[in-house]
């Protein structure tokens, strides 16, 4: 569902669809944060073994952050700014809920690559264009 919402907002000709998708991702973050204890409890009851697989909640957070990362690289400034602001706000508000492995994955697979891509795009941007 999270990945589908991210794809829904990606190629939209109408900016309102993309902004709505970013808003839905924010709603998903609220839902994950609220339901994480129940999801983790159900997961432990279903498989009490202690294997090293990432938890369902961790996978949901990473999928959410990945979708926001993709939208943060949009060619449209309004979408890019909204997605990036939401990514930062979600990490700020709900970061305490992430386990260390999820934080590591978030930094290595989402934030560092996002920063690299933003830097690369900035270095090739036309300086005569109006920056927003």
Coordinates of N, CA and C in Angstrom, one line a residue:
X1 N 0.8 -1.2 0.0 CA 0.0 0.0 0.0 C 0.9 1.3 0.0
X2 N 1.9 1.3 0.8 CA 2.8 2.4 0.9 C 3.5 2.7 -0.4
X3 N 4.0 1.6 -1.0 CA 4.7 1.8 -2.3 C 3.8 2.2 -3.4
X4 N 2.5 1.7 -3.4 CA 1.6 2.1 -4.3 C 1.2 3.6 -4.2
X5 N 1.1 4.1 -3.0 CA 0.9 5.5 -2.8 C 2.1 6.4 -3.3
X6 N 3.3 5.9 -3.1 CA 4.4 6.6 -3.6 C 4.4 6.6 -5.1
X7 N 4.1 5.5 -5.8 CA 4.0 5.5 -7.2 C 2.9 6.4 -7.8
X8 N 1.8 6.4 -7.0 CA 0.6 7.2 -7.4 C 1.0 8.7 -7.5
X9 N 1.9 9.2 -6.6 CA 2.3 10.6 -6.7 C 3.4 10.9 -7.6
X10 N 4.1 9.9 -8.1 CA 5.3 10.2 -8.9 C 5.1 10.8 -10.3
X11 N 4.3 10.3 -11.2 CA 4.2 10.8 -12.5 C 3.0 11.8 -12.8
X12 N 2.4 12.2 -11.7 CA 1.1 12.9 -11.9 C 1.3 14.2 -12.6
X13 N 0.5 14.4 -13.7 CA 0.5 15.6 -14.4 C -0.2 16.7 -13.5
X14 N -1.1 16.3 -12.7 CA -1.8 17.3 -11.8 C -1.0 17.3 -10.5
X15 N -0.5 18.4 -10.1 CA 0.4 18.6 -8.9 C -0.4 18.2 -7.7
X16 N -1.7 18.4 -7.7 CA -2.6 18.1 -6.5 C -2.6 16.6 -6.2
X17 N -2.5 15.8 -7.2 CA -2.4 14.3 -7.0 C -1.1 14.0 -6.3
X18 N 0.0 14.5 -6.7 CA 1.2 14.3 -6.0 C 1.3 14.8 -4.6
X19 N 0.7 16.0 -4.4 CA 0.7 16.5 -3.0 C -0.2 15.7 -2.2
X20 N -1.3 15.2 -2.7 CA -2.2 14.3 -2.0 C -1.5 13.0 -1.6
X21 N -0.7 12.5 -2.5 CA 0.0 11.2 -2.2 C 1.0 11.5 -1.1
X22 N 1.7 12.6 -1.1 CA 2.6 12.9 0.0 C 1.8 13.0 1.3
X23 N 0.6 13.6 1.3 CA -0.2 13.7 2.5 C -0.7 12.3 2.9
X24 N -1.0 11.4 2.0 CA -1.3 10.0 2.4 C -0.2 9.3 3.0
X25 N 1.0 9.6 2.6 CA 2.2 9.0 3.2 C 2.4 9.5 4.6
X26 N 2.0 10.7 4.9 CA 2.1 11.3 6.2 C 1.0 10.5 7.1
X27 N -0.2 10.3 6.5 CA -1.2 9.5 7.2 C -0.7 8.1 7.5
X28 N 0.0 7.5 6.6 CA 0.5 6.2 6.8 C 1.5 6.2 8.0
X29 N 2.4 7.3 8.1 CA 3.3 7.4 9.2 C 2.6 7.4 10.5
X30 N 1.5 8.2 10.6 CA 0.7 8.3 11.8 C 0.1 6.9 12.1
X31 N -0.3 6.2 11.1 CA -0.9 4.9 11.3 C 0.1 3.9 11.9
X32 N 1.3 3.9 11.2 CA 2.4 3.0 11.6 C 2.8 3.2 13.1
X33 N 2.9 4.5 13.4 CA 3.3 4.9 14.8 C 2.3 4.5 15.8
X34 N 1.0 4.6 15.4 CA -0.1 4.3 16.4 C -0.2 2.8 16.5
X35 N -0.1 2.0 15.4 CA -0.3 0.6 15.4 C 0.9 -0.3 15.6
X36 N 2.1 0.4 15.7 CA 3.4 -0.4 15.8 C 3.3 -1.4 17.0
X37 N 2.9 -1.0 18.2 CA 2.9 -2.0 19.3 C 2.0 -3.2 19.0
X38 N 0.8 -3.0 18.4 CA -0.1 -4.1 18.0 C 0.5 -5.0 17.0
X39 N 1.2 -4.3 15.9 CA 1.8 -5.1 14.9 C 2.9 -6.0 15.4
X40 N 3.7 -5.4 16.3 CA 4.9 -6.1 16.9 C 4.4 -7.3 17.8
X41 N 3.3 -7.0 18.5 CA 2.7 -8.1 19.4 C 2.2 -9.2 18.5
X42 N 1.5 -8.9 17.5 CA 1.0 -9.9 16.6 C 2.1 -10.7 15.9
X43 N 3.2 -10.0 15.5 CA 4.3 -10.6 14.9 C 5.0 -11.6 15.8
X44 N 5.2 -11.2 17.1 CA 5.8 -12.1 18.1 C 4.9 -13.3 18.4
X45 N 3.6 -13.1 18.4 CA 2.7 -14.3 18.6 C 2.8 -15.2 17.4
X46 N 2.9 -14.7 16.2 CA 2.9 -15.5 15.0 C 4.2 -16.3 14.9
X47 N 5.3 -15.7 15.2 CA 6.6 -16.3 15.1 C 7.5 -16.0 16.3
X48 N 7.4 -16.7 17.3 CA 8.2 -16.4 18.5 C 9.7 -16.6 18.4
X49 N 10.2 -17.2 17.3 CA 11.6 -17.4 17.2 C 12.3 -16.1 17.0
X50 N 13.6 -16.1 17.4 CA 14.3 -14.8 17.4 C 15.3 -14.9 16.2
X51 N 14.8 -14.8 15.0 CA 15.6 -14.8 13.8 C 16.0 -13.3 13.5
X52 N 17.0 -13.1 12.6 CA 17.5 -11.8 12.4 C 16.8 -11.0 11.3
X53 N 15.6 -11.5 10.8 CA 14.9 -10.8 9.8 C 14.4 -9.5 10.4
X54 N 14.3 -8.5 9.5 CA 13.7 -7.2 10.0 C 12.3 -7.4 10.3
X55 N 11.8 -6.6 11.3 CA 10.4 -6.7 11.7 C 9.5 -6.1 10.6
X56 N 8.2 -6.4 10.7 CA 7.2 -5.8 9.8 C 7.2 -4.3 9.9
X57 N 7.3 -3.9 11.1 CA 7.2 -2.4 11.4 C 8.4 -1.7 10.8
X58 N 9.6 -2.3 10.9 CA 10.8 -1.8 10.3 C 10.6 -1.7 8.8
X59 N 10.1 -2.7 8.2 CA 9.8 -2.8 6.7 C 8.9 -1.7 6.3
X60 N 7.8 -1.4 7.1 CA 6.9 -0.4 6.8 C 7.5 1.0 6.8
X61 N 8.3 1.2 7.9 CA 9.0 2.5 7.9 C 10.0 2.7 6.7
X62 N 10.7 1.7 6.4 CA 11.7 1.8 5.3 C 10.9 2.0 4.0
X63 N 9.8 1.3 3.8 CA 9.0 1.5 2.6 C 8.5 3.0 2.5
X64 N 8.0 3.5 3.6 CA 7.5 4.9 3.7 C 8.6 5.9 3.4
X65 N 9.8 5.7 4.0 CA 10.9 6.6 3.8 C 11.4 6.5 2.3
X66 N 11.4 5.3 1.8 CA 11.8 5.2 0.4 C 10.8 5.9 -0.6
X67 N 9.5 5.8 -0.3 CA 8.6 6.5 -1.2 C 8.7 8.0 -1.1
X68 N 9.0 8.5 0.2 CA 9.2 9.9 0.3 C 10.5 10.4 -0.3
X69 N 11.5 9.5 -0.3 CA 12.8 9.8 -0.9 C 12.6 10.0 -2.4
X70 N 11.8 9.1 -3.0 CA 11.5 9.1 -4.5 C 10.8 10.4 -4.8
X71 N 9.8 10.8 -4.0 CA 9.1 12.0 -4.3 C 9.9 13.2 -4.0
X72 N 10.9 13.1 -3.1 CA 11.8 14.2 -2.8 C 12.7 14.6 -4.0
X73 N 12.8 13.7 -5.0 CA 13.7 13.9 -6.1 C 12.9 14.3 -7.4
X74 N 11.6 14.7 -7.2 CA 10.7 15.1 -8.3 C 11.3 16.3 -9.0
X75 N 11.0 16.4 -10.3 CA 11.4 17.6 -11.0 C 10.6 18.8 -10.6
X76 N 9.4 18.6 -10.0 CA 8.6 19.7 -9.6 C 8.9 20.2 -8.2
X77 N 9.2 21.4 -8.1 CA 9.7 22.0 -6.8 C 8.7 21.8 -5.7
X78 N 7.4 22.0 -6.0 CA 6.4 21.9 -4.9 C 6.3 20.5 -4.4
X79 N 6.4 19.5 -5.2 CA 6.3 18.1 -4.8 C 7.6 17.8 -4.0
X80 N 8.7 18.2 -4.6 CA 10.0 17.9 -4.0 C 10.1 18.5 -2.6
X81 N 9.7 19.7 -2.4 CA 9.7 20.4 -1.1 C 8.8 19.8 -0.1
X82 N 7.6 19.5 -0.6 CA 6.6 18.9 0.3 C 7.0 17.5 0.8
X83 N 7.5 16.7 -0.1 CA 8.0 15.4 0.3 C 9.2 15.4 1.2
X84 N 10.1 16.3 0.9 CA 11.3 16.4 1.8 C 11.0 16.9 3.1
X85 N 10.1 17.9 3.2 CA 9.7 18.5 4.5 C 9.0 17.4 5.3
X86 N 8.1 16.6 4.7 CA 7.4 15.5 5.4 C 8.4 14.4 5.8
X87 N 9.4 14.1 5.0 CA 10.3 13.1 5.4 C 11.1 13.6 6.7
X88 N 11.5 14.8 6.7 CA 12.2 15.3 7.9 C 11.3 15.4 9.1
X89 N 10.1 15.8 8.9 CA 9.2 15.9 10.0 C 8.8 14.6 10.6
X90 N 8.6 13.6 9.7 CA 8.3 12.2 10.2 C 9.5 11.7 11.0
X91 N 10.7 11.9 10.5 CA 11.9 11.4 11.2 C 12.0 12.1 12.5
X92 N 11.7 13.4 12.6 CA 11.8 14.1 13.8 C 10.7 13.7 14.8
X93 N 9.5 13.5 14.4 CA 8.4 13.2 15.3 C 8.5 11.7 15.7
X94 N 8.7 10.8 14.8 CA 8.6 9.4 15.1 C 10.0 8.7 15.1
X95 N 11.1 9.4 15.0 CA 12.4 8.8 15.0 C 12.7 7.9 16.3
X96 N 12.1 8.3 17.4 CA 12.3 7.6 18.6 C 11.7 6.2 18.6
X97 N 10.8 5.9 17.6 CA 10.2 4.6 17.5 C 11.0 3.6 16.7
X98 N 12.0 4.2 15.9 CA 12.8 3.3 15.1 C 13.8 2.6 15.9
X99 N 14.0 1.3 15.6 CA 15.1 0.5 16.2 C 16.4 0.9 15.6
X100 N 17.5 0.5 16.2 CA 18.8 0.9 15.6 C 19.0 0.3 14.2
X101 N 18.6 -0.9 13.9 CA 18.8 -1.4 12.6 C 18.0 -0.6 11.5
X102 N 16.8 -0.2 11.9 CA 16.0 0.6 11.0 C 16.7 2.0 10.8
X103 N 17.2 2.6 11.8 CA 17.9 3.8 11.7 C 19.1 3.7 10.7
X104 N 19.9 2.6 10.9 CA 21.0 2.3 10.1 C 20.6 2.2 8.6
X105 N 19.6 1.4 8.4 CA 19.0 1.2 7.0 C 18.5 2.6 6.5
X106 N 17.9 3.4 7.3 CA 17.4 4.7 6.8 C 18.5 5.6 6.4
X107 N 19.6 5.6 7.2 CA 20.7 6.5 6.8 C 21.4 6.0 5.6
X108 N 21.7 4.6 5.6 CA 22.5 4.1 4.5 C 21.8 4.0 3.2
X109 N 20.5 3.6 3.2 CA 19.8 3.3 2.0 C 18.9 4.5 1.5
X110 N 18.6 5.4 2.4 CA 17.7 6.5 2.0 C 18.3 7.9 2.2
X111 N 18.7 8.2 3.3 CA 19.2 9.6 3.5 C 20.5 9.9 2.8
X112 N 21.5 9.1 3.0 CA 22.8 9.4 2.3 C 22.6 9.4 0.8
X113 N 21.9 8.4 0.2 CA 21.7 8.4 -1.3 C 20.9 9.7 -1.7
X114 N 19.9 10.0 -0.9 CA 19.1 11.2 -1.2 C 20.0 12.5 -1.2
X115 N 20.8 12.6 -0.2 CA 21.7 13.8 -0.1 C 22.7 13.8 -1.3
X116 N 23.2 12.6 -1.7 CA 24.1 12.5 -2.9 C 23.3 12.9 -4.1
X117 N 22.1 12.5 -4.3 CA 21.3 12.8 -5.5 C 21.0 14.3 -5.5
X118 N 20.6 14.9 -4.4 CA 20.4 16.3 -4.3 C 21.6 17.1 -4.7
X119 N 22.8 16.7 -4.1 CA 24.0 17.4 -4.4 C 24.3 17.3 -5.9
X120 N 24.1 16.1 -6.5 CA 24.4 15.9 -8.0 C 23.5 16.8 -8.8
X121 N 22.2 16.8 -8.5 CA 21.3 17.7 -9.2 C 21.6 19.1 -9.1
X122 N 22.0 19.5 -7.9 CA 22.3 20.9 -7.6 C 23.6 21.4 -8.4
X123 N 24.5 20.4 -8.6 CA 25.7 20.8 -9.3 C 25.5 20.9 -10.8
X124 N 24.5 20.2 -11.3 CA 24.2 20.3 -12.7 C 23.0 21.2 -13.1
X125 N 22.5 21.9 -12.0 CA 21.3 22.8 -12.3 C 21.8 24.0 -13.0
X126 N 20.9 24.6 -13.8 CA 21.1 25.8 -14.5 C 21.0 26.9 -13.5
X127 N 22.0 27.7 -13.3 CA 22.0 28.8 -12.3 C 21.1 29.9 -12.7
X128 N 20.7 30.0 -13.9 CA 19.8 31.1 -14.4 C 18.4 30.8 -14.1
X129 N 18.1 29.5 -13.8 CA 16.7 29.2 -13.4 C 16.3 29.7 -12.1
X130 N 15.1 30.0 -11.9 CA 14.6 30.5 -10.6 C 14.5 29.3 -9.6
X131 N 15.3 29.4 -8.5 CA 15.3 28.3 -7.5 C 14.2 28.6 -6.5
X132 N 13.5 27.5 -6.2 CA 12.5 27.6 -5.1 C 12.9 27.0 -3.9

